[in-house]
Short mmCIF file of C-alpha atoms and ligand atoms in Angstrom, two decimals:
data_model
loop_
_atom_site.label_atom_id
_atom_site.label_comp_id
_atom_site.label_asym_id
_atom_site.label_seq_id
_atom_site.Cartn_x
_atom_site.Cartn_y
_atom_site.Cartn_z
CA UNK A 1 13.64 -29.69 -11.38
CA UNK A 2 17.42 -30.06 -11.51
CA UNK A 3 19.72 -30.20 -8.60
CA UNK A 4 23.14 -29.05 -7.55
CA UNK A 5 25.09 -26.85 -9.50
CA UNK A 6 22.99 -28.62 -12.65
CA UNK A 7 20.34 -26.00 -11.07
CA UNK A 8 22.27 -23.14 -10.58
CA UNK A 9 23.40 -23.29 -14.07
CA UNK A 10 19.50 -23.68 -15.16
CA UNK A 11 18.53 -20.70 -13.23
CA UNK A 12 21.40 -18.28 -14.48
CA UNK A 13 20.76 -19.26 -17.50
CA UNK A 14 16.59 -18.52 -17.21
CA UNK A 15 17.47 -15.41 -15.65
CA UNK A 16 19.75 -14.67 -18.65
CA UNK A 17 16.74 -14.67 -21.15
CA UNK A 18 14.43 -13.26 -19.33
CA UNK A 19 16.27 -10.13 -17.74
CA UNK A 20 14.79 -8.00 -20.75
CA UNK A 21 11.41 -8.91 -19.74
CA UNK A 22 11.77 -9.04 -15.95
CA UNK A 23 11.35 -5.58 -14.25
CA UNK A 24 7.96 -5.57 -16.98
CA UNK A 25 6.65 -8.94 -15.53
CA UNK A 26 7.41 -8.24 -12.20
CA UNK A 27 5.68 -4.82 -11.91
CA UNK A 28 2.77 -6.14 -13.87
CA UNK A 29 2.83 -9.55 -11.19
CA UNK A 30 2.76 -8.17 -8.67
CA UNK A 31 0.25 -5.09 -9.64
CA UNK A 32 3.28 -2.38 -8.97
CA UNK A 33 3.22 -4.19 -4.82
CA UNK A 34 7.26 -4.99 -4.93
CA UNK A 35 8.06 -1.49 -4.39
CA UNK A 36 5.97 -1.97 -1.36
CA UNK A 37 7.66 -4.58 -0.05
CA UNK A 38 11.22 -3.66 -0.91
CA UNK A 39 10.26 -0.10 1.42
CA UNK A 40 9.46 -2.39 4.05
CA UNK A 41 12.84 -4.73 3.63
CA UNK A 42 14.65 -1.61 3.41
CA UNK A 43 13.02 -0.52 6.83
CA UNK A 44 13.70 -3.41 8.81
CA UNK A 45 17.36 -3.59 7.25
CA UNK A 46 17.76 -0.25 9.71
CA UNK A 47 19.99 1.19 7.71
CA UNK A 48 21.13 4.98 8.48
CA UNK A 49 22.99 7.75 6.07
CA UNK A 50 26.02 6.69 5.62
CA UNK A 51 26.22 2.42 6.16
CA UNK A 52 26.86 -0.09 3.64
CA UNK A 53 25.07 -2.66 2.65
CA UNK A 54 25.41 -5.67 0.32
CA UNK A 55 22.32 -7.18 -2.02
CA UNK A 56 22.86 -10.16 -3.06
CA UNK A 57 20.73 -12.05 -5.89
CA UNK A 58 20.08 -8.16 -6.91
CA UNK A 59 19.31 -9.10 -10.28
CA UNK A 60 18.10 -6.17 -12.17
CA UNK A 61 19.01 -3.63 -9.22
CA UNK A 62 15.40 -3.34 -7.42
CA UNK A 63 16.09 -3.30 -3.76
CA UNK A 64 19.78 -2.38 -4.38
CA UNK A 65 18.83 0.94 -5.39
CA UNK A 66 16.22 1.56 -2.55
CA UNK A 67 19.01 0.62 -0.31
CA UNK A 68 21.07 2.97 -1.99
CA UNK A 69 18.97 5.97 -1.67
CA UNK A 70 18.56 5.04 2.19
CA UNK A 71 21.81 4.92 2.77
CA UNK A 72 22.39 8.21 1.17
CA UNK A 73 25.70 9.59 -0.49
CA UNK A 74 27.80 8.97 2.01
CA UNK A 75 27.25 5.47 2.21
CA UNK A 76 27.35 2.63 -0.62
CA UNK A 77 25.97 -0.22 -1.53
CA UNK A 78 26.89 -3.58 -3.63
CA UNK A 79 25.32 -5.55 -5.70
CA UNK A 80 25.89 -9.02 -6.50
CA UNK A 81 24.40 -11.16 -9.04
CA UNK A 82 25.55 -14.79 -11.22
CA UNK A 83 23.40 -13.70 -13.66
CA UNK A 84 25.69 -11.12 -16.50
CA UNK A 85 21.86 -10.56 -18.46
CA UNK A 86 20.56 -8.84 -15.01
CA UNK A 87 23.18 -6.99 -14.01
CA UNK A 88 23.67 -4.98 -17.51
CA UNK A 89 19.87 -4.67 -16.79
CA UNK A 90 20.83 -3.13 -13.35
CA UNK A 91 23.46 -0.98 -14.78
CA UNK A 92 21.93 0.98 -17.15
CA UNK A 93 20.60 2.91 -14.26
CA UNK A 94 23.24 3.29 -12.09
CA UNK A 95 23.41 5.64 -8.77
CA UNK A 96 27.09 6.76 -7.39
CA UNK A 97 26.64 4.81 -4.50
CA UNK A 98 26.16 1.63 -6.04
CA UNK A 99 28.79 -1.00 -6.97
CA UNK A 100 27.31 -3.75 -9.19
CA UNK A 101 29.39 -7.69 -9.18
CA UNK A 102 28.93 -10.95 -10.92
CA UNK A 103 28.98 -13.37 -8.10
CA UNK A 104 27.92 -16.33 -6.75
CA UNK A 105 25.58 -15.43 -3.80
CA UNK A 106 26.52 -18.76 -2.15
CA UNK A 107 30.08 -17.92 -2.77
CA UNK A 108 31.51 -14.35 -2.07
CA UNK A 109 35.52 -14.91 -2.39
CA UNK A 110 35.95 -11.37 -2.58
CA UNK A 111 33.60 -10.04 0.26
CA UNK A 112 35.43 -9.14 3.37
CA UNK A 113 33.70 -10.41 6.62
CA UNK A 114 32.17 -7.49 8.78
CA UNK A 115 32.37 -5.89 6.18
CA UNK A 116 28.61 -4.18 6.01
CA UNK A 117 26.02 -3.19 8.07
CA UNK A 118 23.74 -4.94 6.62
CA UNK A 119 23.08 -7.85 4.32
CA UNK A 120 19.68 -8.05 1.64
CA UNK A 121 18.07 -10.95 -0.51
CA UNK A 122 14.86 -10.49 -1.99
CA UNK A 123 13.49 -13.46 -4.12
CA UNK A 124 16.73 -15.15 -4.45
CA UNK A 125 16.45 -17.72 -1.69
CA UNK A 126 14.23 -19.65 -3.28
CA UNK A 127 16.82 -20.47 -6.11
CA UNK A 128 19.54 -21.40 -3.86
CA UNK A 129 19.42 -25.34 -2.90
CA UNK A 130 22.19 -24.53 -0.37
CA UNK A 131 20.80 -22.34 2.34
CA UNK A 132 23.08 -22.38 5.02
CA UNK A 133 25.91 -21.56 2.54
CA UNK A 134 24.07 -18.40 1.54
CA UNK A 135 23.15 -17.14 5.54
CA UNK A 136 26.33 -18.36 6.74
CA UNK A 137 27.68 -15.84 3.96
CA UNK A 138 25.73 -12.92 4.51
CA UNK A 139 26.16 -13.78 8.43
CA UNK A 140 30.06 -13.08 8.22
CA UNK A 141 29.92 -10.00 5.56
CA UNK A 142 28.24 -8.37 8.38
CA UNK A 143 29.23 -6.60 11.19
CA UNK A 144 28.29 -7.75 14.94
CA UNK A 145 24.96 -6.03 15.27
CA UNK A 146 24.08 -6.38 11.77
CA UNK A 147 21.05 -7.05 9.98
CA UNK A 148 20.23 -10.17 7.36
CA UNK A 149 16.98 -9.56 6.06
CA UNK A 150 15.53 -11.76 3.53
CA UNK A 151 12.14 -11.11 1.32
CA UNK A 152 10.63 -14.25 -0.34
CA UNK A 153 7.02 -15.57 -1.89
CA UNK A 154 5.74 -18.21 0.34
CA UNK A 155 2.48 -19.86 0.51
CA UNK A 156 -0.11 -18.54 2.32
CA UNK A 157 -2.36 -20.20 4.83
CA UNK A 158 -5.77 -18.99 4.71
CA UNK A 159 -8.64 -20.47 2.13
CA UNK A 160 -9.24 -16.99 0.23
CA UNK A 161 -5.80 -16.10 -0.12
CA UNK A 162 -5.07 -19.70 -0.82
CA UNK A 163 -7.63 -20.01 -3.26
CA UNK A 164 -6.32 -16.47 -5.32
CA UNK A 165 -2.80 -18.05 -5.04
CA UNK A 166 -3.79 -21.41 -6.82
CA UNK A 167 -5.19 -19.08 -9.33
CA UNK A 168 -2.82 -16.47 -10.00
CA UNK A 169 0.59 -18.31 -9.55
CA UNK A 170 -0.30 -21.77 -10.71
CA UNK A 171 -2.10 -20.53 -13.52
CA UNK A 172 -1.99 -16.99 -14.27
CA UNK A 173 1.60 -16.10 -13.90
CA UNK A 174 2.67 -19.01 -16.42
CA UNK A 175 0.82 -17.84 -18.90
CA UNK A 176 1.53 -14.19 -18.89
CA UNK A 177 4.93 -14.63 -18.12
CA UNK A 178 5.29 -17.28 -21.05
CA UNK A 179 3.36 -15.18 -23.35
CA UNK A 180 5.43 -11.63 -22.65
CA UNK A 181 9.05 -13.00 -21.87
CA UNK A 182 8.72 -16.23 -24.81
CA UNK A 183 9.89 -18.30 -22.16
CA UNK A 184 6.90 -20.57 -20.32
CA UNK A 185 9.23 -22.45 -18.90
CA UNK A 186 10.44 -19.74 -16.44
CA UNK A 187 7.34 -18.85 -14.99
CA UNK A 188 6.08 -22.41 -14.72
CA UNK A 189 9.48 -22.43 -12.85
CA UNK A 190 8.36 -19.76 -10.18
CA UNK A 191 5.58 -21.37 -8.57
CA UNK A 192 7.31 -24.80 -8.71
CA UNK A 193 10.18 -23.17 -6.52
CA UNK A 194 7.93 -21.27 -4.41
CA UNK A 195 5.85 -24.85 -3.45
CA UNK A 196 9.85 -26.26 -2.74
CA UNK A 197 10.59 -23.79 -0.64
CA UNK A 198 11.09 -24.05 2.95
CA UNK A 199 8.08 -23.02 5.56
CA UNK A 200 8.94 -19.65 7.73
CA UNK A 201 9.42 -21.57 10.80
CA UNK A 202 12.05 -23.47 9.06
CA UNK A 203 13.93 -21.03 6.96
CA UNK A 204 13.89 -19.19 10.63
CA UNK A 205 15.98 -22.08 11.78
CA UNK A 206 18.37 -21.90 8.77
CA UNK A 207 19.17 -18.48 9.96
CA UNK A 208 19.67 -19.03 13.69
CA UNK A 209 22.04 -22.01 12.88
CA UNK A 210 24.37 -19.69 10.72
CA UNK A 211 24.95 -17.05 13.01
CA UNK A 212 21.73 -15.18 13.88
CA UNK A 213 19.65 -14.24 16.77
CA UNK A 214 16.75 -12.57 17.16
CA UNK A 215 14.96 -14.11 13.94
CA UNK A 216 11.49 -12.80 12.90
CA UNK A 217 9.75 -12.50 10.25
CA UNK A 218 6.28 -10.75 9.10
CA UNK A 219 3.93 -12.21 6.16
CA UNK A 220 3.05 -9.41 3.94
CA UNK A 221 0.21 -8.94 1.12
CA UNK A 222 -2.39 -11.91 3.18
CA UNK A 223 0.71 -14.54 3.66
CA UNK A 224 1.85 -14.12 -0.35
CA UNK A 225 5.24 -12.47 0.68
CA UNK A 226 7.22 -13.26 3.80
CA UNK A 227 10.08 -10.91 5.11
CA UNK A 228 12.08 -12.43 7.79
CA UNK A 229 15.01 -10.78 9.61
CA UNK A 230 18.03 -11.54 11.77
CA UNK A 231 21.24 -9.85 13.90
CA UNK A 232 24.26 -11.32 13.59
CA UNK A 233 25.67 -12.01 17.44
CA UNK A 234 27.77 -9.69 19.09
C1 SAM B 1 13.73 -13.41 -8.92
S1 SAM B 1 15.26 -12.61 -9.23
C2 SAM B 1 15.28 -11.37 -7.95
C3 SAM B 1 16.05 -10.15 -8.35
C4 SAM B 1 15.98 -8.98 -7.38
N1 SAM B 1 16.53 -9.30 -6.10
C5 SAM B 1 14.57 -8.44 -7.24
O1 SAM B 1 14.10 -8.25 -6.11
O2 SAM B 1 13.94 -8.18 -8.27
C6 SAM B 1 16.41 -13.79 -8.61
C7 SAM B 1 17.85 -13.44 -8.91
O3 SAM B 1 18.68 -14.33 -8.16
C8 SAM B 1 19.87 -14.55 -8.92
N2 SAM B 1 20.52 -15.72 -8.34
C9 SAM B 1 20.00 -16.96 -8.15
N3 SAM B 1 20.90 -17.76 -7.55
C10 SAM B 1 22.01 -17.01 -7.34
C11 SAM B 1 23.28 -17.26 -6.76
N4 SAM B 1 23.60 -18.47 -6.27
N5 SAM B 1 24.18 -16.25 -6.70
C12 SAM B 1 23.88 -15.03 -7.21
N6 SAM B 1 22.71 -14.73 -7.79
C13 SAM B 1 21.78 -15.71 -7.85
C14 SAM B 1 19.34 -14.69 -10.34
O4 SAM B 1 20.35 -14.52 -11.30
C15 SAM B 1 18.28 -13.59 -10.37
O5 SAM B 1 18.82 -12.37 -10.82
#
């Protein structure tokens, strides 16, 4: 797997082919559970009618427009993404309330600080090498008080869940995803950056040494999904 900004460049550019397949593979992936989860990242994001709150990684617009809809019409949302392919993705079904921008995640030159109430990744850390550049952004876009949350796969622990994991990421997903996007290579990609990834305990860590408190996280769907959550100090 490449490194540095060698990686970043391989991942925008995976995400650029695939974004025509993704929202497909992703509902079929995860049997329709994402929606699931993003209800549950939107939930512990606390967000009330009327806040704004920044997605970052929001490829094809997901969790940016639950967050939209929970922040209602008074409030707004943005969007940010490197890759060009996902965000026309995300714009042909755009809400109002929602501002999409190319942008590097790690990166966000033209983000105010305390600038939102709270600050969203889902399934985006584990394509970032440099995590404390990415919480130590979202920690200064938001206010005192406010909320990083963070929704990633992770491995889980247990032998049966372990076992369907070996079997459905290692073997399954590469296949279908090769077969319906064209590109293998991507979805042999996702469970060799899910096994890279950083345990909870430690990603926890990450968080609380950029500027959070207070950092939890739940395992979702048997230990497949892990949403973790922190306040930036007051
Ligand atoms: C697996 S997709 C997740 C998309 C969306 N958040 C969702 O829940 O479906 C990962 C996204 O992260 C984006 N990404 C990866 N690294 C990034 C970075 N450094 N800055 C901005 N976007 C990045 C990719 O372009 C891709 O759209």
């Amino acid at each position: 797997m490449p490194t540095g900004t060698e990686r970043a460049q391989f991942v925008r550019e995976m995400f650029d082919r695939i974004a025509g397949r993704y929202d497909l593979l992703n509902a079929l992936m995860t049997c329709g559970l994402y929606r699931l989860w993003n209800r549950k990242a939107v939930r512990v994001a606390a967000l009330r009618p009327g806040d704004r709150a920044l997605d970052l990684a929001c490829g094809t617009g997901s969790l940016t427009r639950d967050l939209a809809k929970a922040v209602g019409s008074g409030g707004s949302v943005v969007g940010v993404d490197f890759s060009p392919e996902m965000l026309r993705i995300a714009a042909a079904r755009p809400l109002p309330n929602i501002e999409y921008r190319l942008g590097d995640a790690t990166n966000l030159e033209n983000i105010p600080s305390e600038s939102f109430d709270a600050a969203t990744i889902s399934y985006g850390a584990r394509n970032i090498p440099d995590l404390d550049a990415l919480f130590s952004e979202m920690a200064r876009c938001v206010k005192p008080g406010g909320r990083v949350v963070c929704l990633e796969i992770t491995r889980p622990q247990g032998v049966l869940f372990g076992a369907f994991y070996g079997i459905w990421f290692d073997k399954i997903v590469p296949r279908l995803g090769g077969v319906i996007s064209g590109d293998r290579r991507a979805y042999s990609y996702l469970p060799e950056s899910v096994k890279e990834f950083v345990a909870p305990g430690k990603l926890a860590e990450i968080m609380e040494r950029n500027g959070l408190r207070d950092v939890t996280w739940w395992k979702l769907a048997g230990g497949i999904i892990a949403l973790y959550r922190g306040t930036k100090r007051r």
